[in-house]
PDB file of C-alpha atoms and ligand atoms in Angstrom:
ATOM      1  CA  UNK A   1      88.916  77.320  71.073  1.00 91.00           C
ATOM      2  CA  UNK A   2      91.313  78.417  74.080  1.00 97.00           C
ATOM      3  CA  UNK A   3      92.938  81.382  73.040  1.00 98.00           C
ATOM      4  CA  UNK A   4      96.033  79.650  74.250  1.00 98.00           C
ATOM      5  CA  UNK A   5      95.533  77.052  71.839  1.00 98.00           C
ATOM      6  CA  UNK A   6      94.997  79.282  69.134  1.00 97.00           C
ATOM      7  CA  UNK A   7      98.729  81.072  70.057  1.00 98.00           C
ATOM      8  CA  UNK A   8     100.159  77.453  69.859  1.00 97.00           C
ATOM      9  CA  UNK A   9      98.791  76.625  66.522  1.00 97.00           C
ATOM     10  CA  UNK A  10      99.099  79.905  64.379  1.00 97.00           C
ATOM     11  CA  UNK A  11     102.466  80.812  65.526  1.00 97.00           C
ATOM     12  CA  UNK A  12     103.578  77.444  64.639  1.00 96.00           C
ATOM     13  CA  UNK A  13     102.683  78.032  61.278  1.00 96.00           C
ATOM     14  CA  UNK A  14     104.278  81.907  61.060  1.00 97.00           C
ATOM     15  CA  UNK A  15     104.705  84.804  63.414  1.00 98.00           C
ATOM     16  CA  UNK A  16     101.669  86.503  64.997  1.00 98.00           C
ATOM     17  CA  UNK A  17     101.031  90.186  65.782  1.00 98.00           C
ATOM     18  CA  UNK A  18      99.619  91.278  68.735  1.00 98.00           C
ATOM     19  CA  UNK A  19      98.318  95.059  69.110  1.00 98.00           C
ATOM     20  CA  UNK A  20      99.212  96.456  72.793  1.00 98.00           C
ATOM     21  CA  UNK A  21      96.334  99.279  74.031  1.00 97.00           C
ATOM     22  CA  UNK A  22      96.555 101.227  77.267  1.00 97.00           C
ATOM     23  CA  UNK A  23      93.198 102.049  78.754  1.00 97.00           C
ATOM     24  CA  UNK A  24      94.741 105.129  80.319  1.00 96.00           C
ATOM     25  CA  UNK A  25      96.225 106.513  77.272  1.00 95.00           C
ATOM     26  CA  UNK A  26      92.926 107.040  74.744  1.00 95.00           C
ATOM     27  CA  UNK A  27      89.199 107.173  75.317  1.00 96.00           C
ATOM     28  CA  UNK A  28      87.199 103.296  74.984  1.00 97.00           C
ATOM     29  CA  UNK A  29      86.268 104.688  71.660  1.00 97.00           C
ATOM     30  CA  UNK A  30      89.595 105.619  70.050  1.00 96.00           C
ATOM     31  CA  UNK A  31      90.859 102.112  71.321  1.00 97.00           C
ATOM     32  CA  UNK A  32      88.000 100.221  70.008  1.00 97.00           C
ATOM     33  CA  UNK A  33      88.953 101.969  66.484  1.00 96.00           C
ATOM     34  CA  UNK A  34      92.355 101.473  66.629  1.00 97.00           C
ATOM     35  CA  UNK A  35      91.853  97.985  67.369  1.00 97.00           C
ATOM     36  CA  UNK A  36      89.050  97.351  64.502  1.00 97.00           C
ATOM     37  CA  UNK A  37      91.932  99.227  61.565  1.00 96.00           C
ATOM     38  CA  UNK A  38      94.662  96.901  63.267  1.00 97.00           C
ATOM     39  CA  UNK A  39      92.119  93.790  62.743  1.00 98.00           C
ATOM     40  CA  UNK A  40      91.761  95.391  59.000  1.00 98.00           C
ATOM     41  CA  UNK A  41      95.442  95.159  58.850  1.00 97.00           C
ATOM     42  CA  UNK A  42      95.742  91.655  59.749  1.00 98.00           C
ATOM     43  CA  UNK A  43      97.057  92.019  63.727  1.00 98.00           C
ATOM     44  CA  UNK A  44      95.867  88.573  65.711  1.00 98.00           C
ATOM     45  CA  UNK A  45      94.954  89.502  69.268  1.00 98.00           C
ATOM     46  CA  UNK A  46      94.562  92.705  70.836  1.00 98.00           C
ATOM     47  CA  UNK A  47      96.221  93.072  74.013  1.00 98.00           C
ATOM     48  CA  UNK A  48      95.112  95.628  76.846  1.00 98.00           C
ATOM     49  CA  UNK A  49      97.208  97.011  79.587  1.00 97.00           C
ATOM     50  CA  UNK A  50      99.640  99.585  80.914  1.00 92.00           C
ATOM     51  CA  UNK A  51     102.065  99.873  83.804  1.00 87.00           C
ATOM     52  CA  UNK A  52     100.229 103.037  85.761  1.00 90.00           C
ATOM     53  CA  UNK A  53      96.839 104.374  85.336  1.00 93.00           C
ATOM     54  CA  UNK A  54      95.000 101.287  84.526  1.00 96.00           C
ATOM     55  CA  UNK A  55      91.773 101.533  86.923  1.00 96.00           C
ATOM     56  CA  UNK A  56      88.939  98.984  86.916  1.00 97.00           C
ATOM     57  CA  UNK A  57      86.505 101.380  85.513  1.00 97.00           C
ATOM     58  CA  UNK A  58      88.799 102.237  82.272  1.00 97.00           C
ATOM     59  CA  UNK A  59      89.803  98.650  81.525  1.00 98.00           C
ATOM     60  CA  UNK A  60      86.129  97.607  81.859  1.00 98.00           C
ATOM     61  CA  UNK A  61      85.552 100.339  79.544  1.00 98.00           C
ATOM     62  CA  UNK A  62      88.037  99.817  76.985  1.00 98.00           C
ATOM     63  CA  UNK A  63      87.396  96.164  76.535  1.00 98.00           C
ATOM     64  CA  UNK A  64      83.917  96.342  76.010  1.00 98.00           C
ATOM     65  CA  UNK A  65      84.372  98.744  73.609  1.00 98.00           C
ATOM     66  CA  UNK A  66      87.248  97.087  71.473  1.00 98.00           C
ATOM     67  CA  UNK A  67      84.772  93.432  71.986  1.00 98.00           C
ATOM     68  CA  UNK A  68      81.647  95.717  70.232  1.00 98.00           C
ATOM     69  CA  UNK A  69      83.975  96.008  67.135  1.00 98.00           C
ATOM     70  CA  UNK A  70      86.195  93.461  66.764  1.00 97.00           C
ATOM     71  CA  UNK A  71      86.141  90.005  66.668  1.00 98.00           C
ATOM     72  CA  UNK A  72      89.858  89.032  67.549  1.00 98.00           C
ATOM     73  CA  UNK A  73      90.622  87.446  71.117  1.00 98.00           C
ATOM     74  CA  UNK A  74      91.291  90.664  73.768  1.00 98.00           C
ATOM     75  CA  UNK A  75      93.647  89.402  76.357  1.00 98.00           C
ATOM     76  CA  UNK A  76      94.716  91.333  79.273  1.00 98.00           C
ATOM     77  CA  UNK A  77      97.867  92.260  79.858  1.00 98.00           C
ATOM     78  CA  UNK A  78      97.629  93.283  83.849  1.00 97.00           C
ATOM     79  CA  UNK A  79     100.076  95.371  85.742  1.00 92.00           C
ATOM     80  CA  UNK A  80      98.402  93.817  88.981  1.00 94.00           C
ATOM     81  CA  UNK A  81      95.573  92.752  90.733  1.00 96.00           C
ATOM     82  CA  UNK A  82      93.629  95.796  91.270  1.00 95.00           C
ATOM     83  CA  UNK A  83      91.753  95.585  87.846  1.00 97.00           C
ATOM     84  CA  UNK A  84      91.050  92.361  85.936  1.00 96.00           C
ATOM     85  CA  UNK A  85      88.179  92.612  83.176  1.00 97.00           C
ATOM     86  CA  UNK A  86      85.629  90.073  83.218  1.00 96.00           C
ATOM     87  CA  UNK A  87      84.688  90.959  79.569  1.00 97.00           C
ATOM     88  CA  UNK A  88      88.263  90.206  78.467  1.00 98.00           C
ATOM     89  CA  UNK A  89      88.499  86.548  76.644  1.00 98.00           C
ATOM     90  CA  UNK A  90      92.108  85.712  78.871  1.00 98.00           C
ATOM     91  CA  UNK A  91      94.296  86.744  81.185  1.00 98.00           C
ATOM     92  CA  UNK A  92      98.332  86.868  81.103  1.00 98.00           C
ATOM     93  CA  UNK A  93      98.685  85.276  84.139  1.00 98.00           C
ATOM     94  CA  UNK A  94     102.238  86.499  84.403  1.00 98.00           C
ATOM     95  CA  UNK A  95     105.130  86.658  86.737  1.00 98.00           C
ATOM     96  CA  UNK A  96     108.059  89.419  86.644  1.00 98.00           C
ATOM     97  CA  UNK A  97     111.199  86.708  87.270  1.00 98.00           C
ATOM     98  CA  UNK A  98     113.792  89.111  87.037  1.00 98.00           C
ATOM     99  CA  UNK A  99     112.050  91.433  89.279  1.00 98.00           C
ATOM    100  CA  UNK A 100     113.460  91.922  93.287  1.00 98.00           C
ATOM    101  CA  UNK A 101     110.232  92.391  94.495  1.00 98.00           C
ATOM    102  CA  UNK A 102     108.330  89.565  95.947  1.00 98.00           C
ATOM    103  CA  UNK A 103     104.857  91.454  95.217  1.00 97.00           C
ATOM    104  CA  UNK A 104     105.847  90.807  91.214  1.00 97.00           C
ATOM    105  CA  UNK A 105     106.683  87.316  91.287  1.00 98.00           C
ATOM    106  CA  UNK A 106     104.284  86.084  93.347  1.00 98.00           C
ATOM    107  CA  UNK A 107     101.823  88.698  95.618  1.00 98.00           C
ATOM    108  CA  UNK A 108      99.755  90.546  92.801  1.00 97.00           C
ATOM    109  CA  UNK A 109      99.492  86.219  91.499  1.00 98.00           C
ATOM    110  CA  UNK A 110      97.636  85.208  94.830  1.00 98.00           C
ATOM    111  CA  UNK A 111      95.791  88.444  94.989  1.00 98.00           C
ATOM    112  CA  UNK A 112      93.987  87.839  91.743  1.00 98.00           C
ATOM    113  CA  UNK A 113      93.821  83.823  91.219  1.00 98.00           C
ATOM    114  CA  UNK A 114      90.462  83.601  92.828  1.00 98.00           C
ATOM    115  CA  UNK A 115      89.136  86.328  90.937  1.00 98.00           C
ATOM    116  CA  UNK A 116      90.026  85.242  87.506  1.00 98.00           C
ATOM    117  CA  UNK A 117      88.363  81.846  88.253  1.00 98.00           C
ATOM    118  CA  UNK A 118      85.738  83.752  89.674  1.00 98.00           C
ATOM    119  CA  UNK A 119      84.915  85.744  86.900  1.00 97.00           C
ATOM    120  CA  UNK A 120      85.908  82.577  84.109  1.00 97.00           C
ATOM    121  CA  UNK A 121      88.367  84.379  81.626  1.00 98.00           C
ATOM    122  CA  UNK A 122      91.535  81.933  80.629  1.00 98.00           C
ATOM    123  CA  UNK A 123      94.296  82.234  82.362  1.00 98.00           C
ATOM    124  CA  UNK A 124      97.579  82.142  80.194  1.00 98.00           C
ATOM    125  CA  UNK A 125     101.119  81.306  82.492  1.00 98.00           C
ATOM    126  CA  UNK A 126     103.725  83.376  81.099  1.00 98.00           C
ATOM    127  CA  UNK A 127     107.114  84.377  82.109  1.00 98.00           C
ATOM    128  CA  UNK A 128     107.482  88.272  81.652  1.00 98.00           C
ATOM    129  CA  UNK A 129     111.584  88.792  81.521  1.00 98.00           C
ATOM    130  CA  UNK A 130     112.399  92.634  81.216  1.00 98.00           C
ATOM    131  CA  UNK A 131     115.616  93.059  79.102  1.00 98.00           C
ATOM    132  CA  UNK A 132     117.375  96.571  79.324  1.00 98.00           C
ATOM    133  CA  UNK A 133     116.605  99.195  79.493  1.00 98.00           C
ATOM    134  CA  UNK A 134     113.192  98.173  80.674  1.00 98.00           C
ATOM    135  CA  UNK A 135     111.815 101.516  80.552  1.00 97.00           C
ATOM    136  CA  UNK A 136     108.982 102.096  83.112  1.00 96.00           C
ATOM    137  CA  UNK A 137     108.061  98.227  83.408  1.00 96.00           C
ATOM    138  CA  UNK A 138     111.164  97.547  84.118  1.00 97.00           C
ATOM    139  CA  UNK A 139     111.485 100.284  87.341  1.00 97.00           C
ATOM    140  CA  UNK A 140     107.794  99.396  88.533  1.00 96.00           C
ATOM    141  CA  UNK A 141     108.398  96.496  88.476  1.00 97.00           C
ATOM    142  CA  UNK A 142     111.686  96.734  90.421  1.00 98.00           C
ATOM    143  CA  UNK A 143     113.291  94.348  87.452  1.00 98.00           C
ATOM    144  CA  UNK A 144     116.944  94.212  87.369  1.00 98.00           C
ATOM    145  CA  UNK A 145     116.836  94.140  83.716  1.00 98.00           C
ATOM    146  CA  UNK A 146     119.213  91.531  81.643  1.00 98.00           C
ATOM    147  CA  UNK A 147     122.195  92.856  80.135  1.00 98.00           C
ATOM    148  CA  UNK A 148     121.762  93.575  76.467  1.00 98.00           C
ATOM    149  CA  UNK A 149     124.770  91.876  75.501  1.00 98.00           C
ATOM    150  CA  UNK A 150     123.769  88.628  78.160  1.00 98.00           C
ATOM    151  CA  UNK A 151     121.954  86.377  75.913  1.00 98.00           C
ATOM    152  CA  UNK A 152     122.788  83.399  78.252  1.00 98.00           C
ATOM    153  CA  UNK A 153     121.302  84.891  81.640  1.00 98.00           C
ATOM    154  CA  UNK A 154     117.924  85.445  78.867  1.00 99.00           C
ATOM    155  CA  UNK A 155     118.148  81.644  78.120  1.00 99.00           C
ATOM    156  CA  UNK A 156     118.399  80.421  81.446  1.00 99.00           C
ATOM    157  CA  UNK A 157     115.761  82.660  82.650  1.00 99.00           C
ATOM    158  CA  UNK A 158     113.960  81.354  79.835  1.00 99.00           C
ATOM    159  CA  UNK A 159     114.363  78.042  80.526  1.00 99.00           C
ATOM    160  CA  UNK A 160     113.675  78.276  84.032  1.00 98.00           C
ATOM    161  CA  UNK A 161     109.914  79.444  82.982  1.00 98.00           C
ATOM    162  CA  UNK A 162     109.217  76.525  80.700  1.00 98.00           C
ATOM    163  CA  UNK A 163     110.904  74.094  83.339  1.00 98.00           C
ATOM    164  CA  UNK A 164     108.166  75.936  85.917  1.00 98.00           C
ATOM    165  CA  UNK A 165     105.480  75.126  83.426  1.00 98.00           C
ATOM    166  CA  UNK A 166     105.038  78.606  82.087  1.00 98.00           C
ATOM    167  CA  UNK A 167     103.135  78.439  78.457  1.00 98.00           C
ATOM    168  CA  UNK A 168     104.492  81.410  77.250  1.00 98.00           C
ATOM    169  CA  UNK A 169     107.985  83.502  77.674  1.00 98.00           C
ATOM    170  CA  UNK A 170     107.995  87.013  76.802  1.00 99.00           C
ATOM    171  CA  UNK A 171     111.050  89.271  76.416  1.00 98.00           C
ATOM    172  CA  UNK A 172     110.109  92.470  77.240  1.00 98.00           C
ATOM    173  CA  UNK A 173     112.017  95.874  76.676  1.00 98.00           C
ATOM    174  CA  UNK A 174     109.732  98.626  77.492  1.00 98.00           C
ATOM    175  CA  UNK A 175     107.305  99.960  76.016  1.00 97.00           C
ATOM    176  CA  UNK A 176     108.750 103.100  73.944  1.00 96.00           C
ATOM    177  CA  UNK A 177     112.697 101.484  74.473  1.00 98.00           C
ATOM    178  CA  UNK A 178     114.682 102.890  71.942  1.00 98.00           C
ATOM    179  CA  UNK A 179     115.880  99.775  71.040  1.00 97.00           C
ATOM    180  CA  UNK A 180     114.080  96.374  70.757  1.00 98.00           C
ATOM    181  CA  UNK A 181     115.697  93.245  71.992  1.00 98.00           C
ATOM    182  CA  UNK A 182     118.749  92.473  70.281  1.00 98.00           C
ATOM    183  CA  UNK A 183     118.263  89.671  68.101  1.00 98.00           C
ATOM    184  CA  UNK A 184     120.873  87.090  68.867  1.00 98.00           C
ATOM    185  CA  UNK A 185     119.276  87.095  72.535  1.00 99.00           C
ATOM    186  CA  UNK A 186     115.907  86.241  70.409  1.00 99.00           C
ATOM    187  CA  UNK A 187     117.159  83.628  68.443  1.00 98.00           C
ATOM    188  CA  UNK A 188     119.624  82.233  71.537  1.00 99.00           C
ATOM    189  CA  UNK A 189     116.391  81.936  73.270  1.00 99.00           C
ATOM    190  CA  UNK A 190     113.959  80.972  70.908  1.00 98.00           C
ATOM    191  CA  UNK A 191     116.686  77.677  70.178  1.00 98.00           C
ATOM    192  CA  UNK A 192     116.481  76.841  73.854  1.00 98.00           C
ATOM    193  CA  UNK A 193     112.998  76.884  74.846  1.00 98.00           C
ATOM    194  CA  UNK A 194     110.308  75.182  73.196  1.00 98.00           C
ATOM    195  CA  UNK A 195     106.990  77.357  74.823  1.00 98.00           C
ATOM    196  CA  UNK A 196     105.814  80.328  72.424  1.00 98.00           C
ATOM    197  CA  UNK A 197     108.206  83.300  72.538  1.00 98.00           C
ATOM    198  CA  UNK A 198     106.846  86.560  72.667  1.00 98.00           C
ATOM    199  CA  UNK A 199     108.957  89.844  71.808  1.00 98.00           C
ATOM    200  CA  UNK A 200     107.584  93.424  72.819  1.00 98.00           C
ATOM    201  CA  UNK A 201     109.214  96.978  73.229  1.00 98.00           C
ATOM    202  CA  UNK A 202     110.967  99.138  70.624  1.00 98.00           C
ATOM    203  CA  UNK A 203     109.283  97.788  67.784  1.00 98.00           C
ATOM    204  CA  UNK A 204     108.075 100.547  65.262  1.00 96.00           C
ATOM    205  CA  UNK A 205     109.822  99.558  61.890  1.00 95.00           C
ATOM    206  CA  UNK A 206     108.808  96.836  59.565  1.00 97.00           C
ATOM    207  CA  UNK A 207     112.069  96.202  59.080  1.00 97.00           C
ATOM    208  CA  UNK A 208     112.797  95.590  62.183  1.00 98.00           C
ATOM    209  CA  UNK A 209     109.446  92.936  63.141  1.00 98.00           C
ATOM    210  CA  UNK A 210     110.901  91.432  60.090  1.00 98.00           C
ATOM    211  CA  UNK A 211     114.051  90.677  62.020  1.00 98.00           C
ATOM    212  CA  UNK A 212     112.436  90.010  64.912  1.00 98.00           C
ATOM    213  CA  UNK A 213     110.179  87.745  63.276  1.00 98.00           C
ATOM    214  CA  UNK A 214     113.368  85.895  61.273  1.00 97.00           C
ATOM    215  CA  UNK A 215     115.158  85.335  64.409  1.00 98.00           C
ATOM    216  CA  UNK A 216     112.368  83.187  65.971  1.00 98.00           C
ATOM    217  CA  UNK A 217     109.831  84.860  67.993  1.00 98.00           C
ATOM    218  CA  UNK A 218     106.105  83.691  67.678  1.00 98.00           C
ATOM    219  CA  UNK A 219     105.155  86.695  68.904  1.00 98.00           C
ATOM    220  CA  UNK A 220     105.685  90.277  67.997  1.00 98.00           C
ATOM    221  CA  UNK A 221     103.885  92.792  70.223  1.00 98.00           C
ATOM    222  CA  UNK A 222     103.776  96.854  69.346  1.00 97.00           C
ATOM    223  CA  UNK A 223     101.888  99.268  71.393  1.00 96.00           C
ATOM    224  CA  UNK A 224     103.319 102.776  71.075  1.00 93.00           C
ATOM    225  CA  UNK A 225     103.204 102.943  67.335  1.00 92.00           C
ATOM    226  CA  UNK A 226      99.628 102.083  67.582  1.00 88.00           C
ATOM    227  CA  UNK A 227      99.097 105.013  70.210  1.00 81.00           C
ATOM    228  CA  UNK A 228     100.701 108.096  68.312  1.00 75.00           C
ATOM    229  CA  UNK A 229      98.280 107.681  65.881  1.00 73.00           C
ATOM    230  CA  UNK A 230     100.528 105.754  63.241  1.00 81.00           C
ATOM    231  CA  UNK A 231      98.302 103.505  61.593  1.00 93.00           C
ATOM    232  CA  UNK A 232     100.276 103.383  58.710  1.00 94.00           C
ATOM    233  CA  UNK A 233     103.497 102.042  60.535  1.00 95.00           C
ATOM    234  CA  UNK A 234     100.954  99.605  62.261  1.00 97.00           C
ATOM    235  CA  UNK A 235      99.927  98.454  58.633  1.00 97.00           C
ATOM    236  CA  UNK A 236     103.162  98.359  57.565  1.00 97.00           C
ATOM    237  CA  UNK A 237     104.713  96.366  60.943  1.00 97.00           C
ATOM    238  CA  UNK A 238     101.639  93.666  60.216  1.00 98.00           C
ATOM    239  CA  UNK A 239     102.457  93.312  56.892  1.00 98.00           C
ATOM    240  CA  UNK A 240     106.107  92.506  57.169  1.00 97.00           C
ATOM    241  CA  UNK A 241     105.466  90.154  60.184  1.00 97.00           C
ATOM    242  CA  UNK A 242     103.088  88.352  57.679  1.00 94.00           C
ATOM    243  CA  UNK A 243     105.452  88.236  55.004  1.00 91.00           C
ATOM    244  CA  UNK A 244     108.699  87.653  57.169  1.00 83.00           C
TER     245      UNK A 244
HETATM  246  C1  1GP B 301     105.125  97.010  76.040  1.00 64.19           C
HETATM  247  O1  1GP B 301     106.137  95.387  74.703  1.00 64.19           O
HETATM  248  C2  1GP B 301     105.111  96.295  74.750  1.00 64.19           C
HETATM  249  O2  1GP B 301     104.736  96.180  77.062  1.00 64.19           O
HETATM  250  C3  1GP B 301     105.040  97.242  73.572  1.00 64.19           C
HETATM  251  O3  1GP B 301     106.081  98.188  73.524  1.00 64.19           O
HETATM  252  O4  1GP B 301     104.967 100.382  73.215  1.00 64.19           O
HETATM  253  O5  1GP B 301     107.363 100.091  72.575  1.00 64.19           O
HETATM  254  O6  1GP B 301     105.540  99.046  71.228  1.00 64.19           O
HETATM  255  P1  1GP B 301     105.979  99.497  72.573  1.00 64.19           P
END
């Protein structure tokens, strides 16, 4: 089955958890056990990617080791069209809307659409909106983040995706934001648009994917906690988006 397809139909039936791994920030190996304990734990796609540092050699790397080890979907998670991984199952295949640079709407997109149907991984369509404070993304990406407190700009952004034909929206608020995305902006835009919503950035409480979950995303990406060697947060994040 499409991994796409597989998104559609589990998340309609509860929230998923997807696990976020840089290839820059641990060794193949330490990913590829990360990823097998969050598969333990009950996490439904692993996700690979990071905003600097990601080089063809260490993506290759990391995804063939995490594939070796566990049998969940790896989808890429690119910060451009340098490095795509043939050995990854599907691509984001992602626009920045709220970003001022023409390169992340559009340029990195027509550098890389040959090669991913070149190389035969799925892509996935998704609108990537950075929400404040947008952390690194959010500045390398030259986003001009929404306004916490500007749920309807998120909605119309939102909507303009779906109306583009984008299969999946993700609100995005850095990776290591101190605070997630506020959750009436979640559930303002989860009641508008009808595509998969994905929520990512902030995230390292159960408590708090359990809120997330609640207020309607399909989706509930961590990375960081995964990282600092928290497994026990992860386990406990998984668990709650299970249960929420
Ligand atoms: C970043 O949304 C993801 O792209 C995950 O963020 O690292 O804060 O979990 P964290």
């Amino acid at each position: 089955m499409k991994v796409y397809d597989l998104i559609k139909q589990n998340s309609a039936k509860g929230t998923l958890h997807m696990t976020l791994l840089d290839p820059a920030k641990q060794a193949p190996e330490e990913a590829a056990s990360i990823a097998k304990r969050a598969q333990e734990f009950g996490t439904d796609a692993i996700m690979v990617g990071g905003s600097t540092d990601v080089t063809q050699e260490n993506l290759d790397a990391t995804v063939k080791a995490i594939k070796k080890v566990c049998t969940l979907p790896v989808i890429y998670f690119p910060s451009g069209a340098h490095a795509i991984s043939p050995y990854s199952d599907a691509i984001y295949f992602m626009s920045m809307l709220n970003s001022c640079s023409v390169r992340m709407i559009i340029g990195e997109q027509v550098a890389g659409s040959l090669i991913v149907k070149k190389i035969g991984i799925e892509p996935i369509s998704m609108g990537y909106i950075i929400v404040a404070p947008g952390m690194k993304v959010g500045e390398i990406g030259r986003a001009t983040p929404i306004p916490r407190d500007d749920a309807d700009l998120a909605c119309a952004y939102a909507l303009a995706a779906e109306y583009m034909g984008m299969k999946l929206v993700y609100l995005e608020a850095g990776s290591g934001a101190p605070d997630h995305v506020p959750l009436e902006m979640i559930a303002a835009v989860k009641r508008t648009i009808s595509v998969p919503l994905i929520i990512g950035g902030g995230i390292r409480r159960a408590d708090q994917a359990a809120a997330i979950s609640k207020a309607g995303a399909d989706v509930i990406v961590t990375g960081t906690i995964a990282e600092n060697d928290d497994l026990g947060a992860l386990k406990q994040i998984i668990a709650a988006v299970k249960n929420a």
